[in-house]
Every structure is written in structure tokens, then in C-alpha cells.
Coordinates of C-alpha atoms and ligand atoms in Angstrom, one line a residue:
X1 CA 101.1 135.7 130.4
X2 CA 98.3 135.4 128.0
X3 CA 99.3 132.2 126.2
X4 CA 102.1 130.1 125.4
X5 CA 103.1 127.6 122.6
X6 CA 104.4 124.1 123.6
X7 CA 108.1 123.3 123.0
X8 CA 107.7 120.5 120.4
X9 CA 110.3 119.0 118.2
X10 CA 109.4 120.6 114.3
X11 CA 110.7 118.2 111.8
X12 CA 106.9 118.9 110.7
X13 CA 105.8 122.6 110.5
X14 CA 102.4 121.9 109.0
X15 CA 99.5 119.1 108.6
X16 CA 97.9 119.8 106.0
X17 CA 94.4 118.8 105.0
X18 CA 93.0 116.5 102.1
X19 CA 93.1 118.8 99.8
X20 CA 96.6 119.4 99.7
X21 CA 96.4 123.0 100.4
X22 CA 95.1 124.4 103.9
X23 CA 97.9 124.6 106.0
X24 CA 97.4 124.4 109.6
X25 CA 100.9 125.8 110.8
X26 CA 102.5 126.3 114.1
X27 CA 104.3 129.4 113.1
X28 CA 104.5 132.3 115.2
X29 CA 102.1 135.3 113.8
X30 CA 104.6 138.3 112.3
X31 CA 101.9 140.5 113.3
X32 CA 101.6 140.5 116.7
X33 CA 103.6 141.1 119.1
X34 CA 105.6 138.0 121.4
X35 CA 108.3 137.0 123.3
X36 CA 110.3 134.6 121.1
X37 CA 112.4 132.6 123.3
X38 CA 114.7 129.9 121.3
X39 CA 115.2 126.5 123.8
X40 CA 117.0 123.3 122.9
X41 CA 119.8 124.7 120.8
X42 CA 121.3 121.9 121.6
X43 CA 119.6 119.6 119.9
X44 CA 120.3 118.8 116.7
X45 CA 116.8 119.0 115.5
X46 CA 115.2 122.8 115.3
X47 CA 113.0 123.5 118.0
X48 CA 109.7 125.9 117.7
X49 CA 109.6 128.8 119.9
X50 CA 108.3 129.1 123.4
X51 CA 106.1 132.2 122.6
X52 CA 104.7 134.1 125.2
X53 CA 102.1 137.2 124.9
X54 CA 104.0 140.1 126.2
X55 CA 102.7 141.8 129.6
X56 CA 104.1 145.1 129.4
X57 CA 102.2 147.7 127.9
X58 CA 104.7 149.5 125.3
X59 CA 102.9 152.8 125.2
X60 CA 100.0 154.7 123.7
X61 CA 98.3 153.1 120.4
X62 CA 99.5 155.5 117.5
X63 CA 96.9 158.2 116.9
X64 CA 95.5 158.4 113.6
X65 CA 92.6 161.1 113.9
X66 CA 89.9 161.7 115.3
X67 CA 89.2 160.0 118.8
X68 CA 86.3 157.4 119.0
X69 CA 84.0 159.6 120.8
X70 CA 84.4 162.4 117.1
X71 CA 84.2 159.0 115.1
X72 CA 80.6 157.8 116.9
X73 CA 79.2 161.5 116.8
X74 CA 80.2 161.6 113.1
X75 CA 78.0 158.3 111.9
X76 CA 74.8 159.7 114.9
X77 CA 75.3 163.2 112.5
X78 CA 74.9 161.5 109.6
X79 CA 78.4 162.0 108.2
X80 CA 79.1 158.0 107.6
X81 CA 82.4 157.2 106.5
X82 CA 82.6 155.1 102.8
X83 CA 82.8 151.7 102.4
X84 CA 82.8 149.4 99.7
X85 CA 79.5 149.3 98.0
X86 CA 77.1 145.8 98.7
X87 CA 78.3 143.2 96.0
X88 CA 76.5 142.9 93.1
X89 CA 75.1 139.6 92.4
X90 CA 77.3 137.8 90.0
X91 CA 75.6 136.9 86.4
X92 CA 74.2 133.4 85.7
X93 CA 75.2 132.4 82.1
X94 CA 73.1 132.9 79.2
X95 CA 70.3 130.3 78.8
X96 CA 70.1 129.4 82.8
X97 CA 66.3 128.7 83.4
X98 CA 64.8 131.3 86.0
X99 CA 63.2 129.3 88.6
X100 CA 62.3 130.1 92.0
X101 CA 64.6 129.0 94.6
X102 CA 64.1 126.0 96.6
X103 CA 62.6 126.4 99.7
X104 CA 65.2 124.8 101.9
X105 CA 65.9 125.4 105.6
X106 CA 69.0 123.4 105.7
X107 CA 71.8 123.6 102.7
X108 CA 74.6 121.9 103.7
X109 CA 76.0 123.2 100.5
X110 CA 76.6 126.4 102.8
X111 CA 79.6 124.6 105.4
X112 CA 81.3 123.8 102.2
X113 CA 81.3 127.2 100.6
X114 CA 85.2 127.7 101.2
X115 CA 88.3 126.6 101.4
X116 CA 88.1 128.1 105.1
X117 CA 85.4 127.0 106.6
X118 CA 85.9 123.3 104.6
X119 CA 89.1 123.0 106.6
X120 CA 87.3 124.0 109.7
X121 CA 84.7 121.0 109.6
X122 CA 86.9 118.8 108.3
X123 CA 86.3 115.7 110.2
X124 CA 89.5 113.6 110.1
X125 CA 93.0 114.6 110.0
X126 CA 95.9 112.4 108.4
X127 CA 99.1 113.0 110.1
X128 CA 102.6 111.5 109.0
X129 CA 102.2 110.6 113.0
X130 CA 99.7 108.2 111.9
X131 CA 101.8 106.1 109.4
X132 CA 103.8 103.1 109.9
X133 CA 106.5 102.7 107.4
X134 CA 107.2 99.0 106.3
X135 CA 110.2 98.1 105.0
X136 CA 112.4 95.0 102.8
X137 CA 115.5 94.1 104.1
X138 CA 118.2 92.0 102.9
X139 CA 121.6 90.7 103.8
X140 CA 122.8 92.3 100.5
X141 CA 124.7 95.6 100.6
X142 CA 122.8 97.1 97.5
X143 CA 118.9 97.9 97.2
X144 CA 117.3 96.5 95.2
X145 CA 114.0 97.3 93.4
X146 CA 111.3 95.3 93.4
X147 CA 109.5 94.7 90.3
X148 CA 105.5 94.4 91.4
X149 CA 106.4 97.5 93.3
X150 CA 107.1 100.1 92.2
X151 CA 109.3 102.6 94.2
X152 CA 109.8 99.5 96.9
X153 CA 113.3 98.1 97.2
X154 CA 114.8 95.3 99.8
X155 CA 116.9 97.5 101.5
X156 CA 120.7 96.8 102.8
X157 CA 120.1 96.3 106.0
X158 CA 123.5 98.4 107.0
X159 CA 123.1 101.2 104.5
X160 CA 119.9 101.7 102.1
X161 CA 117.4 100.8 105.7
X162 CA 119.5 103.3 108.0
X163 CA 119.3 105.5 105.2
X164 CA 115.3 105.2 104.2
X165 CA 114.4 105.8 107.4
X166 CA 116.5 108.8 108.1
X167 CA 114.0 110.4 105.2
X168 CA 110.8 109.4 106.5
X169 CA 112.1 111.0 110.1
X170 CA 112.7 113.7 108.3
X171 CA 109.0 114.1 107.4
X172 CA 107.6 113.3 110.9
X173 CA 107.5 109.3 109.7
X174 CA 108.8 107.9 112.7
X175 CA 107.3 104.2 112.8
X176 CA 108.6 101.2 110.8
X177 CA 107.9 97.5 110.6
X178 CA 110.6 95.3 109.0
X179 CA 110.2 92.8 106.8
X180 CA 113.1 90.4 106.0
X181 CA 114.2 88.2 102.9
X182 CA 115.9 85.3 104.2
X183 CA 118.1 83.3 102.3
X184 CA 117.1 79.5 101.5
X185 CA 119.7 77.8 102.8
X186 CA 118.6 79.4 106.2
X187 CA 114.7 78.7 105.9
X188 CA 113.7 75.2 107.1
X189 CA 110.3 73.1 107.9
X190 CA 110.3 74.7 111.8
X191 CA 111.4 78.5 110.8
X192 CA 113.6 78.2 113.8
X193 CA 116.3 81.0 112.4
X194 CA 112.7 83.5 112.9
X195 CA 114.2 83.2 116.1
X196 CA 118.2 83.6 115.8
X197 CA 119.3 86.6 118.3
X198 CA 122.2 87.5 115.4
X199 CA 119.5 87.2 112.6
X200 CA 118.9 89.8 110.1
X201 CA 115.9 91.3 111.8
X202 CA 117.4 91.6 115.4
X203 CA 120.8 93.0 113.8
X204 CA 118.9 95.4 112.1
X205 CA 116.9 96.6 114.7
X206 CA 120.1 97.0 116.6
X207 CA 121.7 98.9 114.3
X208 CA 118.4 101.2 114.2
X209 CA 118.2 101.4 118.1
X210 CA 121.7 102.5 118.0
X211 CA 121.2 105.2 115.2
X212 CA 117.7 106.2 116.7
X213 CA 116.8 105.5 119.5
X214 CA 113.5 107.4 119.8
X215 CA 112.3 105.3 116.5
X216 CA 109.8 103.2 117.0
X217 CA 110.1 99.2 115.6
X218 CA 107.2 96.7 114.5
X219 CA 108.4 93.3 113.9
X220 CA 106.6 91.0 112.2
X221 CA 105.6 87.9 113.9
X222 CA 105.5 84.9 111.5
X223 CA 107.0 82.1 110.5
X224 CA 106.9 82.5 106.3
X225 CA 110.1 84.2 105.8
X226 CA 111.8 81.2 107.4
X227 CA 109.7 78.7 106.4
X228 CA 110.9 76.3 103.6
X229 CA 107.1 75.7 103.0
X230 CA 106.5 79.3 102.8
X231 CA 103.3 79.0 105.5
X232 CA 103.2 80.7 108.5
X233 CA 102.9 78.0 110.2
X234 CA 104.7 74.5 110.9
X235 CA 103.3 72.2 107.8
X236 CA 102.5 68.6 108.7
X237 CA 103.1 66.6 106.2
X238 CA 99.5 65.9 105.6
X239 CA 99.8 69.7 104.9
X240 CA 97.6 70.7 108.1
X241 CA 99.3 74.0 109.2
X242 CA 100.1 72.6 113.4
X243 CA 98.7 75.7 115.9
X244 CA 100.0 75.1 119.0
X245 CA 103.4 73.8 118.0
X246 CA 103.6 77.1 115.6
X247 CA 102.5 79.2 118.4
X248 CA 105.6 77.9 120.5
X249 CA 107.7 79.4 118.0
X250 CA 106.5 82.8 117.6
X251 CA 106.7 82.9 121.4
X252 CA 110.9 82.4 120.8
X253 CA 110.7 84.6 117.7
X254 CA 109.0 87.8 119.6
X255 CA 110.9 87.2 122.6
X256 CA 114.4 87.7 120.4
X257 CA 112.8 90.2 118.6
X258 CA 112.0 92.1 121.5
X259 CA 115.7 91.5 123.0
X260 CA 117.1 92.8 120.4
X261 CA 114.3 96.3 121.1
X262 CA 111.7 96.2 119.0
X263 CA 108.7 97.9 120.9
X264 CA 105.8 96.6 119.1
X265 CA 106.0 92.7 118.2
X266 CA 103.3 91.9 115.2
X267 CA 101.9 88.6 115.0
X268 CA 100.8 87.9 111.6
X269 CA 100.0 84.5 111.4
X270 CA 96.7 84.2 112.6
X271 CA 97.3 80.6 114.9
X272 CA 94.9 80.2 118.0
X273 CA 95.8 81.8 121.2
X274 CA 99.6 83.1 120.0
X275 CA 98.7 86.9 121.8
X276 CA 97.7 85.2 125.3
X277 CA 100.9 82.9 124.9
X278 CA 103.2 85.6 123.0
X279 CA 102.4 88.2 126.3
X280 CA 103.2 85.0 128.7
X281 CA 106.5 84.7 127.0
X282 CA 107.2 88.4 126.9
X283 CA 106.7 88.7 130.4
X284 CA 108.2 86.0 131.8
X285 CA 111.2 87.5 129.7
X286 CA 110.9 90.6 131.5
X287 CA 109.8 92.8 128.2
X288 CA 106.6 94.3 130.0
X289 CA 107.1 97.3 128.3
X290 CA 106.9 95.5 124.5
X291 CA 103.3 95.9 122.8
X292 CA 101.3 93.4 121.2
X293 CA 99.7 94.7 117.8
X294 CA 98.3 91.6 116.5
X295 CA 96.4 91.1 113.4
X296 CA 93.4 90.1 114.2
X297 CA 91.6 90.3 111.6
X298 CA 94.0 89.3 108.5
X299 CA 91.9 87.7 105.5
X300 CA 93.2 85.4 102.9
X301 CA 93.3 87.8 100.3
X302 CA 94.7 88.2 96.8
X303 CA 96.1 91.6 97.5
X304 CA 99.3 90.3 99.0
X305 CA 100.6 89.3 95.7
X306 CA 103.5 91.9 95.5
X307 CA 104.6 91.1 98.8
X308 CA 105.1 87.4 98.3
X309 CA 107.5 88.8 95.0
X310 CA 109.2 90.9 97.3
X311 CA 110.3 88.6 99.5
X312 CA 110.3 85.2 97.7
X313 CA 107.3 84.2 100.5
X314 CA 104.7 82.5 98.2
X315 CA 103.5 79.6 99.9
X316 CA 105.3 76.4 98.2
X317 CA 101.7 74.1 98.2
X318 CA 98.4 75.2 98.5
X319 CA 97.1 78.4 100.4
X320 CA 96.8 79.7 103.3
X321 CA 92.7 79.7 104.0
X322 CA 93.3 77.7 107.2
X323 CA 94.3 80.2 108.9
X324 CA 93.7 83.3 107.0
X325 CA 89.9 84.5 107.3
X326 CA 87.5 84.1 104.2
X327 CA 87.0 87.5 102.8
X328 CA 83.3 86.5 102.8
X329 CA 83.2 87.2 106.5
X330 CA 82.4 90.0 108.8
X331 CA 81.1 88.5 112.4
X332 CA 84.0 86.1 112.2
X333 CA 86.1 89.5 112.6
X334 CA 84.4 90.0 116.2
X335 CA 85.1 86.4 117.6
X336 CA 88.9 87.3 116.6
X337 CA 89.1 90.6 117.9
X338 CA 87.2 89.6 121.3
X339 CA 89.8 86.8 122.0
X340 CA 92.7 89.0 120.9
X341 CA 91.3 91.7 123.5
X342 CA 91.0 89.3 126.4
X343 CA 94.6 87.7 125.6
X344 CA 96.1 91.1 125.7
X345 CA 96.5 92.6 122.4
X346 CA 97.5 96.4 122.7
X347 CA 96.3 97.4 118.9
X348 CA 94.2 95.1 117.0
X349 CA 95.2 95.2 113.2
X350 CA 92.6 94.8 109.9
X351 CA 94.5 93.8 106.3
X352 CA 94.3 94.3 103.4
X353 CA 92.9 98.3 104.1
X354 CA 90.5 99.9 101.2
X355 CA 88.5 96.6 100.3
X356 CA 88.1 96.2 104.1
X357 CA 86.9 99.2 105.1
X358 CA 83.8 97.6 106.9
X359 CA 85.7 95.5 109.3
X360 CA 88.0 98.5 110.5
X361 CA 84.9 100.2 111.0
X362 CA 83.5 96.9 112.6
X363 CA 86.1 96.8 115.2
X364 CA 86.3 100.3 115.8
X365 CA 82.9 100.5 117.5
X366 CA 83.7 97.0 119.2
X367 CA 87.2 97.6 120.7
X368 CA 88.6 100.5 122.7
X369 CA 91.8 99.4 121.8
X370 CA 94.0 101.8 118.8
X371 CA 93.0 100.5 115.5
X372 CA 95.5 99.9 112.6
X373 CA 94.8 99.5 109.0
X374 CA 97.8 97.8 106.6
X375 CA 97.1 99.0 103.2
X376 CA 98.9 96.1 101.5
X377 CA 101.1 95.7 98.7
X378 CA 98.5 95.4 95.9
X379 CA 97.0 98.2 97.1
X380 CA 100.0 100.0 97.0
X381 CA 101.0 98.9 93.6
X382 CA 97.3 99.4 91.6
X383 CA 97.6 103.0 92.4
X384 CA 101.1 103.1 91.2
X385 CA 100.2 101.5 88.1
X386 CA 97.2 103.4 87.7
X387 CA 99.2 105.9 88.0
X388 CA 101.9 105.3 85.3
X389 CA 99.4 104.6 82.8
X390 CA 98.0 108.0 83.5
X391 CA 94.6 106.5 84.2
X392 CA 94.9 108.2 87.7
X393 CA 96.0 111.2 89.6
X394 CA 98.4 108.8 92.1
X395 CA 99.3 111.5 94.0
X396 CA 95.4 112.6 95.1
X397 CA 94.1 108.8 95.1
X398 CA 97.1 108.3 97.5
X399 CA 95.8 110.4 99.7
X400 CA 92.2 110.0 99.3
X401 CA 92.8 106.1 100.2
X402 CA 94.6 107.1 103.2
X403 CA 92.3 109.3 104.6
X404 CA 89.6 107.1 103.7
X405 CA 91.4 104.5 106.4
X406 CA 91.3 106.8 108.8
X407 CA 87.7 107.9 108.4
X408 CA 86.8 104.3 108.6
X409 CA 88.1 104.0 112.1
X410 CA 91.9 103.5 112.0
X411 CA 94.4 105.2 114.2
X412 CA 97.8 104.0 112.5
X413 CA 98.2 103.0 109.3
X414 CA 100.5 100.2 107.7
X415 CA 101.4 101.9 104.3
X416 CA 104.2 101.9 101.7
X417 CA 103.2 105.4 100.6
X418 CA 104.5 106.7 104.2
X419 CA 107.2 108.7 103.1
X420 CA 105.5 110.0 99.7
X421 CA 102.6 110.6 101.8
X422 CA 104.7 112.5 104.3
X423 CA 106.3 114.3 101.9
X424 CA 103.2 115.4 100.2
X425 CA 101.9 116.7 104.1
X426 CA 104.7 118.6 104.3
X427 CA 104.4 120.4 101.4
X428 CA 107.9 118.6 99.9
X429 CA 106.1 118.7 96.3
X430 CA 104.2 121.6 96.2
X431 CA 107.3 123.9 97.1
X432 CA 109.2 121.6 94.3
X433 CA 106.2 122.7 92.2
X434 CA 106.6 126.0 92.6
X435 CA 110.1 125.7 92.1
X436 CA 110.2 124.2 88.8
X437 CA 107.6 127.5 87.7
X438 CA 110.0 129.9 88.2
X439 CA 112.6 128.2 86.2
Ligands
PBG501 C1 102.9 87.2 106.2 C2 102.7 88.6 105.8 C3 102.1 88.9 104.6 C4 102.0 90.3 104.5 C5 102.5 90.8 105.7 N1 102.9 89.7 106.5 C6 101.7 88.1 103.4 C7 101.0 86.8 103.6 O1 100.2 86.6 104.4 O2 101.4 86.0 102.8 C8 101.4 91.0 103.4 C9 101.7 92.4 103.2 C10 101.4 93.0 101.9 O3 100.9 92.4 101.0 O4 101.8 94.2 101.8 N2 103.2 86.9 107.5

């Protein structure tokens, strides 16, 4: 047996590159010759083929002439067979100055010549693997859209979510982190319905589990969409945001969050020492097996504008530079990410993304722990609006920002352009393209 192809499931055929256009398929060739075997039929999803080179021989290779022995003597007489003449050199226009050529012993002009050989040294792949899907939730049975983003609703938790994320599965999008809207009357000074084992976020990752049980769940760690002060934190009422008491409640929150099966717990608060204390309480719990990603690097930052809209989350009094990092800062990022190493963190997180781009890269050559970027909800929405107004190509900045995260060091990435994005690497909108042409 000369090679085989793995079983894998195929919801995605093909990654493509930045470009939108090289293919890098998993198709068996039509023109050569395999054993197609079909496995896991009964599965719903389609399986690709176990494709083995064949080992028999099936006979003599057609003959079309002359052996290779006439052939050789043929071209040592003389008599060479036609081929098409050398190229001529294509014309420069009219008016192009004639000037010696450079003389240049390395061109990298040349590894860039083709379409071909670009996709060949193309250094970093995006992946619909790679995304992490985030997602609004409400108690409400309707979606509804969200006006600073575009595209965004706060899902039904019982219908639109269950739905949303049976597309992005659909397009190889098989990561989500969930982000609740609370009502009021359940937010108070101590957030303590963040941890409520009938809550909105546990029933809804329940009801996911249940539905899918191979999807993976972020939760976020925080106390702000609980809080009646809108911090993160517990507020004393000289308005210091209290660590350590905080910290106690995130333990409770990720500890429900992970009973009800979330695999990855987020904390997103940025308190002292909640990743050493959250893995206490996580294993003490018996939830060994549920991950850490903790943002350790989150900076008090403009660009979560939208987000606070989304989910009525702005911060009643003042900001939230206590705890939030200055986005002046770049060696403040390595005290953070060496105390979230050493207190157990699993992936160490960097938000907002594109303006940040140096402190992914920072703690990429720092950590050898997975890397995750969160391209936040201003992000999201300047390329939407830049893309409305026609000022932009959203589609291609899309995913020029996204691979640009990866380049700069990131392994996942937090994005509400996962399922466009996946939809675009699948080829969703180029075959709708094509479509609409031959209409
Ligand atoms: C708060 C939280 C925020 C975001 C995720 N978790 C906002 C904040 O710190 O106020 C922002 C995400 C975004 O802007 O997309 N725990």
C-alpha cells in the first residue's frame, strides 16, 4: 500500500489561502487510480474516503508507438520530435526607458511570481479550526439585532443560539464563547446570580451539550453582566474595585460554569491571582479536565464600546483602568502573563486584537502556552461600517485582519466574523458568486 488518506470528518473540504482562491483540497485525484473505500456511513456527517494506492498491477501500459528504445534512437539520429517553439519575450509598452537590468543575485520578486508557488511559501494558514465564535444570549425567545453591530444579535438562548451554531458547525466553526444579557432585577452589588446553576449561561450550555456534544464552550468569567455597578469586580463604596473578595466569586461562577460543561472557563476580569485560585476551586470540584484560558493581557480600551451596547454592561461610574491595563504598556504584559503561567493558565489571551498586535507577538515568544487573540467588538464593527459606506472591501479586510492575528503569534482567535469568515474559507461566496453569473 503506497499511501493512505486519514478518515476525517469533512464538514470542511478545503482551506483556502488569503487570497481567497488556492484551494488546498482533500479530494481524491480523478486521475489516478485508488481504492475508494466509504467508512462511517453511519454517521450523519459525510466522511472522506480511506483511499489506498492500488497493489495489483492491471496489465500492460497501452501502446502508443514506437518503444522507448526507437524513441531515444530517433532524437541520437537527429530526427527530434516538435515541441512548442521557446516563448517570445512579451513587449514592454511604448515609452518604457531601456535600461540595463539590475544586477541582483537575490529577487525575491521571483517566489511570488504565481499564484502557485505564492500558496506554496505561504507562511500562515487561517483555518475555521482556529476561530472562536462569541455569541449574545438572552432570556428572550426572539433575536434581536444589535445596533453598534452590525450582523450581531442576542440570541434566544432556546432557538436563535442552537440555531447559530448549527451554521458555524456547518463551516468547520466549532468553538463558541457565550456572552449573557442579564436582566436588572437579577444583577446586584456581589453578581452572585454569575453563579446560579439554573442561570441563563449554564442552561444554555446544557442545552448545547445536549445538542452537541463534541462543541466546544468558553465561558466568560466576570462579574459585569451581573453586576448592578456594571464593574467586574465587587465596587466598594469608595468605588475601589475589592480583588480578593471578587476573586471568591469567580471561583463559584467557573465552578457552576463548568458543572453545567463548559470546557474552557475565561476569566476576564483581570483581579490578582483569580487563575491560581479559579484552578484550586476547579479541582477541588473535581473538573480536572476544564481549561483555564485567562486574559492575561486585557487593556482598558475604547474598542469595547459595541459590546457594552450589546449587553447593557457599561460600567455605571467611572472606568475600569484599575484593573484593565494602560494601553501605554508592553512589559506590564510579561509580569501578567508570567504569573498567569505559574498559576496554571492553559491559553493566555491578548484583547482588543489588530491595535495589539505587538503584545500577541510579545507573549508569543515568552510563553509556550496556545495564544488567543479576541478581535473585539469595535473591531468588528469599523470594518462593517467601513464596509457599508463602501470605503472598504469588508470582505478582503476581514480576512486580511484575521490572518494578520495569526501571523502575529495567535493560535485561536476570538472573532465575530467566525462564521462569515468560515463561510468565505469554504468557498460559501464564491460558488454563490458564480451562481448569481450564470443567472
Ligand atoms: C467584560 C468583557 C468585555 C468584553 C468581553 N468581556 C468588555 C469590558 O471589559 O467591558 C469585550 C468584548 C468586545 O468588545 O467584543 N468582562
Amino acid at each position: 500500500m503506497a499511501s493512505s488518506i486519514v478518515n476525517v470528518p469533512c464538514n470542511v473540504q478545503a482551506i483556502k489561502g488569503l487570497d481567497c482562491q488556492n484551494y488546498i483540497g482533500l479530494r481524491p485525484s480523478r486521475n489516478l487510480k485508488f481504492n475508494c473505500v466509504r467508512t462511517g456511513t453511519t454517521a450523519r456527517r459525510p466522511r472522506l474516503f480511506v483511499v489506498r494506492a492500488s497493489e495489483k498491477n492491471d496489465g500492460p501500459v497501452k501502446k502508443m508507438g514506437l518503444s522507448d528504445e526507437e524513441c531515444e534512437a530517433a532524437v541520437v539520429a537527429g530526427n527530434v520530435p516538435k515541441a512548442p517553439p521557446v516563448p517570445r519575450k512579451p513587449a514592454a509598452p511604448v515609452g518604457t526607458p531601456v535600461v540595463p537590468s539590475l544586477p541582483l543575485n537575490r529577487r525575491p520578486r521571483r517566489n511570488r511570481k504565481s499564484p502557485v508557488l505564492r500558496a506554496a511559501f505561504q507562511e500562515t494558514q487561517l483555518s475555521p479550526a482556529n476561530f472562536v465564535y462569541p455569541l449574545f444570549i438572552h432570556e428572550g425567545e426572539e433575536d434581536t439585532p444589535i445596533g453598534a453591530m452590525p450582523g450581531c444579535y442576542r440570541l434566544g438562548w432556546r432557538h436563535g443560539l442552537v440555531e447559530e451554531v448549527g451554521k458555524a458547525r456547518d463551516v468547520g466553526v466549532n468553538s463558541v464563547v457565550l456572552f449573557p444579557k442579564v436582566p436588572d432585577a437579577l444583577k446586584s452589588s456581589a453578581g452572585d446570580e454569575a453563579y446560579n446553576d439554573n442561570g441563563l449561561v449554564p442552561r444554555a450550555i446544557r442545552l448545547l451539550k445536549d445538542k452537541y456534544p463534541d462543541l466546544v464552550i468558553y465561558t466568560d468569567v466576570a462579574l459585569d453582566p451581573y453586576s448592578s455597578d456594571g464593574h467586574d469586580g465587587i465596587v466598594r463604596e469608595d468605588g475601589v474595585i475589592m480583588n480578593d473578595e471578587t476573586v471568591h466569586q469567580l471561583c463559584k461562577q467557573a465552578v457552576s460554569q463548568a458543572r453545567a460543561g463548559a470546557d474552557v472557563v475565561s476569566p476576564s476580569d483581570m483581579m490578582d491571582g483569580r487563575i491560581g485560585a479559579i484552578r484550586e476551586a476547579l479541582d477541588a470540584e473535581g473538573f480536572q479536565h476544564v481549561s483555564i484560558m485567562s486574559y492575561t493581557a486585557k487593556y482598558a480600551s475604547s474598542f469595547y464600546g459595541p459590546f457594552r451596547e450589546a449587553l447593557d454592561s457599561n460600567p455605571r461610574f467611572g472606568d475600569k483602568k484599575t484593573y484593565q491595563m494602560n494601553p501605554a504598556n508592553y512589559r506590564e504584559a510579561l509580569v501578567e502573563t508570567h504569573e498567569d503561567e505559574s498559576e496554571g493558565a492553559d491559553i493566555l489571551l491578548v484583547k482588543p486584537g489588530l491595535p495589539y498586535l505587538d503584545i500577541i507577538r510579545l507573549l508569543r515568544d515568552n510563553s509556550s502556552l496556545p495564544i488567543a487573540a479576541y478581535q473585539v467588538s469595535g473591531e468588528y464593527s469599523m470594518i462593517k461600517a467601513g464596509g457599508v459606506l463602501k470605503m472598504i472591501d469588508e470582505e478582503k479586510v476581514m480576512m486580511e485582519s484575521l490572518m494578520c492575528l495569526r501571523r502575529a503569534g495567535a493560535d485561536i482567535i476570538l472573532t465575530y466574523f467566525a462564521l462569515q469568515a468560515a463561510k468565505c474559507l469554504c468557498g460559501e461566496k464564491r460558488m454563490m458568486k458564480k451562481e448569481q453569473l450564470y443567472l
